[in-house]
Amino acid sequence: MRQTLKVDFGNIICDEFLGMNAVYHGFGLMKEYELRGGTEADIDREIAYAKKANLKIARTFFSIATNCRAVEGPYDMNTERMQAYCRWFQKMKDNGIDIALECGGGATHFGHETIDAERHPQMFAEWAYQTLSYLICERGFTNIKYLSLFVEPTTNERRPIPEGYPDAWSYYVPVVRTLDERLKRGGIRDKLKFVGPNNSERGRHLANAVADLGDVIDIFSGHFYNYVQHWEWKLMSNDFTRIVKPTGKPFWMDEYGIQMELLRNTPQYGTKLASIVAASVAAGHQTTLIWTLFDQMHLGRGACQLEPATVENTNHTYNIDSFFDGVHRWGLRHWVRDTIPEAGEAYPAWYGYCLLSNALGGEQVKTCFSSDGCEDYFSAAANKSTDYVCAVKSGDDFTVVAVNSNASPSDILLDTNGGDRTIYRYSFEPWSDDPFYCAQKEPVKLEMKGGKLEDTLPKGGFCVYSTRSDIPRDYE
């Protein structure tokens, strides 16, 4: 059966698409990395790979503990860890990569066992103002453009709730408003876009954020993991868009992935990523941020307490979330200092991700309406839908991504209003014997007539159809 995939390049659903981006923590120049064999050359190489992945925005963890022992201060901007962050921020700036800073992690009361609901929001806001003023105004890190309003702040049941508040959300709202007011009073609020609420559980409290913080949050966000079928990702993505649409503000899928390490080690994961991104792009989201771009060692207990780093107090965690001796193996490239034969090498999905990111990213990109013909996933048509589509345009150029979820080739008809154009097809073929799964091969030249193009997608893979013949293909 041939499936028809429709694209309307005249129907713009996101006017300022920011491409595919990622969670990438700024840990690499910390003393802990040096103690585990890391070097500055490692980070330079890592950032070079980030450039090959067309990274434009990196979301990074940043804790109150970086420059003080308690939220009320005193603040020390010259701590070893603070300066290591600064060196990383500079390298990112030099490479044209913006930062979404995870403001404070999740602790507004750092240094105290319990939350004082009256004092701690003010203290946290003061810490944020002083720290951000130093980073942006004094040090000139103008690439810190986004402030991520905590990490899963109202879905993490382990986080304490102050006395007198019925739930985490009721406390989150005044904390965010206090932060907003302090940055405005200090004259730096216009330098940053607030991104929130950054929750999992299918974007928990997203509707609350629109209702309670619609005048404060600049970019709404949410995420989830582990959906199997494309229609699940699509329904969630469309729900996010529907909830946020009345505000007229952008939405970010601020994390995504599959918590099945066995799958993440296969080339088929590259196709799964394409399916997720296609759902997000087709829903009009402004960007996606994969969890995560690289495997990384996380900071240990010593780093959280401003104590001198030793090999013993670096991170040695093992757990079911793919931590191995403190290394979070959740990325698309292995950490170069990991204790495995594959250290420094790419996961197979890296090549699919890089092809997709380079195809969809660019300057002044807009996303366009697309349809796989199965908008109602509770209808009988949903059982026949195996191919998925998203599309972008920039000036006279356009790019369509078609994803095949079946383990057999699939015939498609691209039905667009693209006219008569020469099209270049790039493919990711996870069952190929090619070491890069065909992602680095020369594109195949095709002719689109009257906006229509017939083709066959590789089994379990995806194809990029573009008017561009120059999509980068060097990912090593």
Coordinates of C-alpha atoms in Angstrom, one line a residue:
M1 CA 0.0 0.0 0.0
R2 CA 1.3 3.4 -0.9
Q3 CA 0.8 6.1 1.7
T4 CA 0.2 9.7 0.8
L5 CA 2.1 12.3 2.8
K6 CA 0.9 15.9 2.3
V7 CA 2.7 19.2 2.8
D8 CA 1.5 22.7 2.4
F9 CA 4.5 25.1 2.2
G10 CA 2.1 28.1 2.3
N11 CA 0.7 27.1 5.7
I12 CA 3.3 28.2 8.3
I13 CA 2.8 26.8 11.7
C14 CA 6.0 28.0 13.4
D15 CA 7.4 31.2 12.1
E16 CA 10.8 31.0 14.0
F17 CA 11.9 27.4 14.2
L18 CA 15.1 27.0 16.2
G19 CA 16.1 23.5 14.9
M20 CA 17.0 20.5 16.9
N21 CA 18.8 21.2 20.2
A22 CA 20.0 19.2 23.2
V23 CA 20.7 18.9 26.9
Y24 CA 24.5 19.1 27.2
H25 CA 25.8 19.9 30.7
G26 CA 28.8 22.2 31.2
F27 CA 30.7 19.8 33.4
G28 CA 33.7 19.0 31.2
L29 CA 36.2 21.5 32.6
M30 CA 35.6 20.7 36.2
K31 CA 38.3 19.4 38.5
E32 CA 36.4 16.1 38.7
Y33 CA 36.9 15.5 35.0
E34 CA 40.6 16.1 35.3
L35 CA 40.8 13.6 38.2
R36 CA 39.1 11.0 36.0
G37 CA 41.5 11.6 33.1
G38 CA 39.7 14.3 31.2
T39 CA 41.5 17.1 29.4
E40 CA 40.6 20.4 27.9
A41 CA 41.3 18.9 24.5
D42 CA 38.5 16.4 25.2
I43 CA 36.0 19.2 25.6
D44 CA 37.3 21.0 22.5
R45 CA 36.7 17.8 20.5
E46 CA 33.3 17.3 22.1
I47 CA 32.2 20.8 21.2
A48 CA 33.4 20.2 17.7
Y49 CA 31.1 17.2 17.6
A50 CA 28.3 19.4 18.9
K51 CA 28.9 21.7 15.9
K52 CA 28.7 18.7 13.5
A53 CA 25.3 18.0 15.2
N54 CA 24.3 21.5 14.3
L55 CA 23.7 22.4 18.0
K56 CA 22.5 26.0 18.5
I57 CA 21.1 25.8 22.1
A58 CA 22.5 23.7 24.9
R59 CA 20.5 23.3 28.1
T60 CA 22.9 22.8 31.0
F61 CA 22.6 22.1 34.8
F62 CA 23.6 25.0 37.0
S63 CA 23.3 24.8 40.8
I64 CA 23.2 27.3 43.6
A65 CA 26.1 25.3 45.1
T66 CA 28.4 26.5 42.4
N67 CA 29.1 29.8 44.2
C68 CA 27.7 29.7 47.7
R69 CA 27.2 27.3 50.6
A70 CA 23.7 28.5 51.4
V71 CA 21.2 30.4 49.3
E72 CA 21.5 33.6 51.3
G73 CA 25.2 33.9 50.4
P74 CA 27.8 35.2 50.6
Y75 CA 28.4 34.6 46.9
D76 CA 31.8 33.8 45.6
M77 CA 32.1 34.2 41.8
N78 CA 35.7 33.0 41.8
T79 CA 35.1 29.4 43.0
E80 CA 36.9 26.7 41.0
R81 CA 33.6 25.3 39.7
M82 CA 32.2 28.7 38.8
Q83 CA 35.3 29.6 36.8
A84 CA 35.2 26.1 35.1
Y85 CA 31.6 26.9 34.0
C86 CA 32.8 30.3 32.7
R87 CA 35.5 28.7 30.5
W88 CA 32.8 26.3 29.1
F89 CA 30.4 29.2 28.5
Q90 CA 33.1 31.0 26.6
K91 CA 33.9 28.0 24.4
M92 CA 30.2 27.7 23.6
K93 CA 30.0 31.4 22.8
D94 CA 33.1 31.2 20.5
N95 CA 31.3 28.4 18.7
G96 CA 28.0 30.2 18.3
I97 CA 26.1 28.0 20.8
D98 CA 23.5 29.6 23.1
I99 CA 22.8 28.5 26.6
A100 CA 19.6 27.6 28.4
L101 CA 20.7 27.7 32.0
E102 CA 18.9 25.3 34.4
C103 CA 18.5 28.0 37.1
G104 CA 19.3 26.5 40.5
G105 CA 18.6 22.9 39.6
G106 CA 15.6 22.3 42.0
A107 CA 16.7 23.8 45.3
T108 CA 15.5 27.3 46.2
H109 CA 16.4 26.6 49.8
F110 CA 20.0 25.3 49.3
G111 CA 21.9 25.0 52.6
H112 CA 18.7 24.6 54.7
E113 CA 16.9 21.4 55.6
T114 CA 13.4 22.9 55.2
I115 CA 11.9 25.6 53.0
D116 CA 11.0 29.0 54.5
A117 CA 8.2 30.0 52.1
E118 CA 8.6 33.7 52.9
R119 CA 12.4 34.1 52.9
H120 CA 13.7 31.5 50.5
P121 CA 12.0 32.8 47.2
Q122 CA 13.5 36.2 47.9
M123 CA 16.9 34.7 48.7
F124 CA 16.8 32.5 45.6
A125 CA 15.9 35.5 43.4
E126 CA 18.7 37.5 44.8
W127 CA 21.2 34.7 44.2
A128 CA 19.9 34.4 40.6
Y129 CA 20.2 38.1 40.0
Q130 CA 23.7 38.4 41.4
T131 CA 24.9 35.3 39.5
L132 CA 23.3 36.2 36.2
S133 CA 24.5 39.8 36.4
Y134 CA 28.0 38.5 36.9
L135 CA 27.8 36.0 34.0
I136 CA 26.0 38.1 31.5
C137 CA 26.9 41.7 32.3
E138 CA 30.4 41.4 33.9
R139 CA 31.7 38.4 32.0
G140 CA 29.9 39.1 28.7
F141 CA 28.3 35.7 28.3
T142 CA 25.5 37.1 26.2
N143 CA 24.9 33.6 24.8
I144 CA 23.1 32.8 28.0
K145 CA 19.7 33.7 26.5
Y146 CA 17.3 31.3 28.3
L147 CA 16.5 30.5 31.9
S148 CA 15.1 27.1 32.4
L149 CA 12.8 27.5 35.5
F150 CA 14.1 24.4 37.3
V151 CA 14.1 20.8 36.2
E152 CA 10.8 18.8 36.6
P153 CA 10.0 21.2 39.5
T154 CA 6.5 19.9 40.2
T155 CA 6.7 16.3 39.2
N156 CA 9.6 15.2 41.4
E157 CA 7.9 13.8 44.6
R158 CA 11.2 13.9 46.5
R159 CA 11.3 17.7 46.5
P160 CA 10.0 19.2 49.8
I161 CA 6.9 21.5 49.9
P162 CA 6.9 24.3 52.4
E163 CA 4.4 24.3 55.2
G164 CA 1.1 26.0 54.3
Y165 CA 1.3 25.1 50.6
P166 CA -1.0 22.3 49.4
D167 CA 1.2 21.1 46.6
A168 CA 4.5 21.9 44.7
W169 CA 2.7 24.0 42.0
S170 CA 1.3 26.5 44.5
Y171 CA 4.8 27.2 45.7
Y172 CA 6.3 27.2 42.2
V173 CA 4.2 30.2 41.1
P174 CA 5.4 32.7 43.7
V175 CA 9.0 31.6 43.3
V176 CA 8.8 32.3 39.6
R177 CA 7.1 35.6 40.1
T178 CA 9.6 36.7 42.7
L179 CA 12.5 35.8 40.3
D180 CA 10.8 37.7 37.5
E181 CA 10.4 40.8 39.7
R182 CA 14.0 40.7 41.0
L183 CA 15.5 40.5 37.5
K184 CA 13.2 43.3 36.3
R185 CA 14.3 45.5 39.2
G186 CA 17.9 44.7 38.5
G187 CA 17.5 45.6 34.8
I188 CA 18.4 42.2 33.3
R189 CA 15.1 40.5 32.8
D190 CA 15.0 41.6 29.1
K191 CA 18.3 39.7 28.5
L192 CA 16.7 36.3 29.3
K193 CA 13.7 34.3 28.2
F194 CA 12.0 32.2 30.9
V195 CA 11.3 28.6 29.8
G196 CA 8.9 26.6 31.9
P197 CA 7.6 24.6 33.6
N198 CA 9.9 21.9 32.2
N199 CA 7.8 19.0 33.7
S200 CA 7.7 15.4 32.7
E201 CA 4.5 13.3 33.0
R202 CA 3.3 14.5 29.7
G203 CA 4.0 18.1 30.6
R204 CA 2.4 18.1 34.0
H205 CA 1.0 21.5 35.0
L206 CA 1.4 23.0 31.5
A207 CA -2.2 24.2 31.6
N208 CA -1.6 25.6 35.1
A209 CA 1.4 27.5 33.7
V210 CA -0.6 29.1 31.0
A211 CA -3.3 30.1 33.5
D212 CA -1.1 31.2 36.4
L213 CA 2.1 32.4 34.8
G214 CA 1.1 33.2 31.2
D215 CA 2.3 36.8 31.7
V216 CA 5.7 35.7 33.1
I217 CA 6.9 32.6 31.1
D218 CA 8.2 33.5 27.6
I219 CA 8.4 29.9 26.3
F220 CA 6.3 27.1 27.5
S221 CA 7.8 23.6 27.8
G222 CA 7.2 20.0 28.8
H223 CA 8.2 16.4 28.0
F224 CA 7.8 12.7 28.5
Y225 CA 9.6 9.5 27.7
N226 CA 9.1 6.0 26.6
Y227 CA 6.1 6.2 24.2
V228 CA 6.3 3.3 21.7
Q229 CA 4.1 4.4 18.9
H230 CA 4.4 7.5 16.8
W231 CA 0.7 8.3 17.3
E232 CA 1.4 8.6 21.1
W233 CA 4.1 11.2 20.5
K234 CA 1.9 13.0 18.0
L235 CA -1.1 13.2 20.3
M236 CA 1.1 14.5 23.1
S237 CA 2.8 17.0 20.8
N238 CA -0.6 18.3 19.5
D239 CA -1.9 18.5 23.1
F240 CA 1.0 20.7 24.1
T241 CA 0.3 23.0 21.1
R242 CA -3.4 23.2 21.9
I243 CA -2.8 24.1 25.5
V244 CA -0.2 26.9 24.7
K245 CA -1.9 28.3 21.6
P246 CA -4.1 30.9 23.3
T247 CA -0.9 32.6 24.6
G248 CA 0.6 33.1 21.2
K249 CA 3.9 32.0 22.8
P250 CA 6.3 29.2 21.6
F251 CA 6.5 25.7 23.0
W252 CA 9.7 23.6 23.5
M253 CA 9.7 19.8 23.9
D254 CA 12.5 20.3 26.4
E255 CA 13.5 16.6 26.8
Y256 CA 12.8 13.4 24.9
G257 CA 14.1 9.9 24.4
I258 CA 13.5 6.2 25.3
Q259 CA 14.7 4.8 28.7
M260 CA 15.6 1.5 27.2
E261 CA 19.4 1.3 27.0
L262 CA 19.2 -1.7 24.7
L263 CA 17.3 0.3 22.1
R264 CA 19.6 3.4 22.5
N265 CA 22.5 1.2 21.5
T266 CA 21.0 0.3 18.1
P267 CA 20.8 2.1 14.8
Q268 CA 17.0 1.8 15.0
Y269 CA 17.1 4.4 17.7
G270 CA 18.0 6.9 15.0
T271 CA 14.6 6.2 13.3
K272 CA 12.8 6.5 16.7
L273 CA 14.4 9.9 17.2
A274 CA 13.2 11.0 13.7
S275 CA 9.7 9.8 14.6
I276 CA 9.6 11.9 17.8
V277 CA 11.1 15.0 16.1
A278 CA 8.6 14.7 13.2
A279 CA 5.7 14.7 15.7
S280 CA 7.1 17.8 17.4
V281 CA 7.9 19.7 14.2
A282 CA 4.5 18.8 12.7
A283 CA 2.8 20.2 15.8
G284 CA 4.5 23.5 15.4
H285 CA 6.9 23.4 18.4
Q286 CA 9.8 25.8 18.3
T287 CA 12.5 23.2 19.1
T288 CA 13.3 19.9 20.7
L289 CA 16.1 19.2 23.2
I290 CA 17.2 15.6 23.2
W291 CA 18.2 13.9 26.5
T292 CA 21.2 13.9 25.9
L293 CA 23.7 14.8 23.2
F294 CA 26.7 13.1 24.8
D295 CA 27.4 10.6 27.6
Q296 CA 28.8 12.6 30.5
M297 CA 30.1 12.0 34.0
H298 CA 27.9 14.0 36.4
L299 CA 29.3 15.9 39.4
G300 CA 29.6 14.1 42.6
R301 CA 28.7 14.9 46.2
G302 CA 31.8 17.0 46.7
A303 CA 30.8 19.3 43.8
C304 CA 27.5 19.9 45.5
Q305 CA 29.0 21.0 48.7
L306 CA 31.9 23.2 47.4
E307 CA 34.4 20.8 48.9
P308 CA 37.8 20.2 47.2
A309 CA 37.3 17.5 44.5
T310 CA 39.0 14.2 45.0
V311 CA 38.8 10.9 43.1
E312 CA 36.7 9.5 45.9
N313 CA 34.1 12.2 45.9
T314 CA 33.6 12.3 42.1
N315 CA 30.5 10.6 41.0
H316 CA 30.4 6.8 41.3
T317 CA 26.7 6.2 40.9
Y318 CA 25.3 3.0 39.4
N319 CA 21.5 2.8 38.8
I320 CA 18.8 1.7 36.4
D321 CA 18.8 5.1 34.6
S322 CA 22.1 4.1 32.8
F323 CA 24.5 5.5 35.4
F324 CA 27.8 3.5 35.4
D325 CA 30.4 4.7 37.9
G326 CA 28.9 8.2 37.6
V327 CA 28.8 8.3 33.8
H328 CA 25.3 8.9 32.4
R329 CA 25.2 6.7 29.3
W330 CA 22.3 8.5 27.8
G331 CA 23.9 10.3 24.9
L332 CA 24.7 9.8 21.2
R333 CA 28.4 9.6 21.7
H334 CA 30.3 7.7 24.4
W335 CA 32.4 9.8 26.9
V336 CA 36.0 9.6 25.7
R337 CA 37.2 8.7 29.3
D338 CA 34.7 6.0 29.9
T339 CA 36.0 2.6 31.0
I340 CA 34.6 0.7 28.0
P341 CA 36.1 -0.3 24.6
E342 CA 33.6 2.0 22.8
A343 CA 34.9 5.1 24.7
G344 CA 34.8 8.2 22.5
E345 CA 32.9 6.4 19.7
A346 CA 29.5 7.3 18.3
Y347 CA 26.3 5.3 19.0
P348 CA 24.8 4.2 15.7
A349 CA 21.9 6.7 16.2
W350 CA 24.3 9.6 16.1
Y351 CA 24.4 9.5 12.3
G352 CA 20.6 9.6 12.0
Y353 CA 20.4 12.4 14.5
C354 CA 23.1 14.5 12.8
L355 CA 21.5 14.1 9.4
L356 CA 18.1 15.1 10.7
S357 CA 19.5 18.1 12.7
N358 CA 21.4 19.4 9.7
A359 CA 18.5 18.9 7.4
L360 CA 16.0 20.7 9.6
G361 CA 18.2 23.5 11.0
G362 CA 19.3 26.7 9.3
E363 CA 18.7 30.4 9.1
Q364 CA 15.2 31.9 9.2
V365 CA 13.6 28.5 9.1
K366 CA 9.8 28.1 9.3
T367 CA 7.9 24.9 9.8
C368 CA 5.0 24.0 7.5
F369 CA 1.8 22.1 7.8
S370 CA 2.1 18.4 7.0
S371 CA -0.2 15.4 7.3
D372 CA 0.2 11.7 7.1
G373 CA -3.6 11.4 6.6
C374 CA -4.3 10.1 10.1
E375 CA -5.0 13.1 12.3
D376 CA -7.6 11.1 14.3
Y377 CA -5.5 8.3 15.8
F378 CA -8.6 6.6 17.2
S379 CA -10.0 6.0 13.7
A380 CA -9.5 2.9 11.6
A381 CA -7.0 4.8 9.5
A382 CA -4.6 4.8 12.3
N383 CA -4.0 1.1 11.9
K384 CA -2.8 1.8 8.3
S385 CA -0.4 4.6 9.1
T386 CA 3.2 3.6 9.2
D387 CA 4.9 6.6 7.6
Y388 CA 5.2 10.1 9.1
V389 CA 6.1 13.5 7.8
C390 CA 7.3 17.0 8.8
A391 CA 8.5 19.9 6.7
V392 CA 10.4 23.2 6.9
K393 CA 11.2 26.0 4.6
S394 CA 13.8 28.8 4.4
G395 CA 13.4 31.3 1.6
D396 CA 12.9 29.4 -1.6
D397 CA 14.3 26.2 -0.2
F398 CA 12.3 23.5 1.5
T399 CA 13.0 20.2 3.2
V400 CA 10.6 17.3 4.0
V401 CA 11.4 14.4 6.3
A402 CA 9.5 11.1 5.8
V403 CA 9.9 8.3 8.4
N404 CA 9.0 4.6 8.0
S405 CA 8.2 2.8 11.2
N406 CA 7.9 -0.6 9.5
A407 CA 10.7 -3.2 9.2
S408 CA 10.1 -3.4 5.5
P409 CA 10.4 -0.8 2.7
S410 CA 7.4 1.5 2.3
D411 CA 6.1 3.2 -0.9
I412 CA 5.0 6.9 -0.4
L413 CA 3.6 9.7 -2.5
L414 CA 4.7 13.2 -1.4
D415 CA 1.8 15.5 -2.3
T416 CA 2.9 19.1 -1.9
N417 CA 2.5 22.5 -3.5
G418 CA 6.3 22.7 -4.1
G419 CA 5.9 22.9 -7.9
D420 CA 8.6 21.5 -10.3
R421 CA 11.8 21.2 -8.4
T422 CA 15.0 19.2 -8.4
I423 CA 15.1 17.3 -5.1
Y424 CA 18.0 15.7 -3.3
R425 CA 17.3 12.6 -1.2
Y426 CA 19.4 11.8 1.8
S427 CA 18.7 8.6 3.7
F428 CA 19.3 6.9 7.1
E429 CA 19.0 3.1 6.7
P430 CA 19.5 1.3 10.0
W431 CA 19.7 -2.2 8.4
S432 CA 22.4 -1.1 6.0
D433 CA 25.9 -2.5 6.1
D434 CA 27.2 1.0 5.5
P435 CA 29.2 2.0 8.7
F436 CA 27.3 5.3 8.8
Y437 CA 23.9 3.8 7.8
C438 CA 24.0 5.7 4.5
A439 CA 23.7 9.1 6.3
Q440 CA 27.0 10.3 4.8
K441 CA 26.5 9.1 1.2
E442 CA 26.0 11.5 -1.7
P443 CA 22.3 12.5 -2.0
V444 CA 20.3 11.0 -4.9
K445 CA 18.9 13.4 -7.4
L446 CA 15.2 13.2 -8.0
E447 CA 12.6 15.4 -9.9
M448 CA 9.5 16.7 -8.3
K449 CA 6.7 17.4 -10.8
G450 CA 3.7 19.5 -9.9
G451 CA 4.6 19.2 -6.3
K452 CA 4.4 15.4 -6.4
L453 CA 7.1 12.8 -5.8
E454 CA 6.9 9.0 -5.6
D455 CA 9.5 7.1 -3.7
T456 CA 10.2 4.1 -1.5
L457 CA 11.4 4.6 2.1
P458 CA 14.0 2.1 3.4
K459 CA 12.8 -0.4 6.0
G460 CA 12.7 1.1 9.4
G461 CA 14.5 4.2 8.2
F462 CA 13.9 7.8 7.1
C463 CA 14.6 10.0 4.1
V464 CA 15.2 13.7 3.8
Y465 CA 13.9 15.3 0.6
S466 CA 15.4 18.7 0.1
T467 CA 16.0 21.4 -2.5
R468 CA 19.4 21.7 -0.9
S469 CA 22.2 19.7 -2.2
D470 CA 24.6 21.0 0.4
I471 CA 23.3 19.5 3.7
P472 CA 26.4 18.7 5.7
R473 CA 27.2 15.0 5.9
D474 CA 30.5 15.0 7.8
Y475 CA 29.7 13.7 11.3
E476 CA 33.0 12.3 12.3

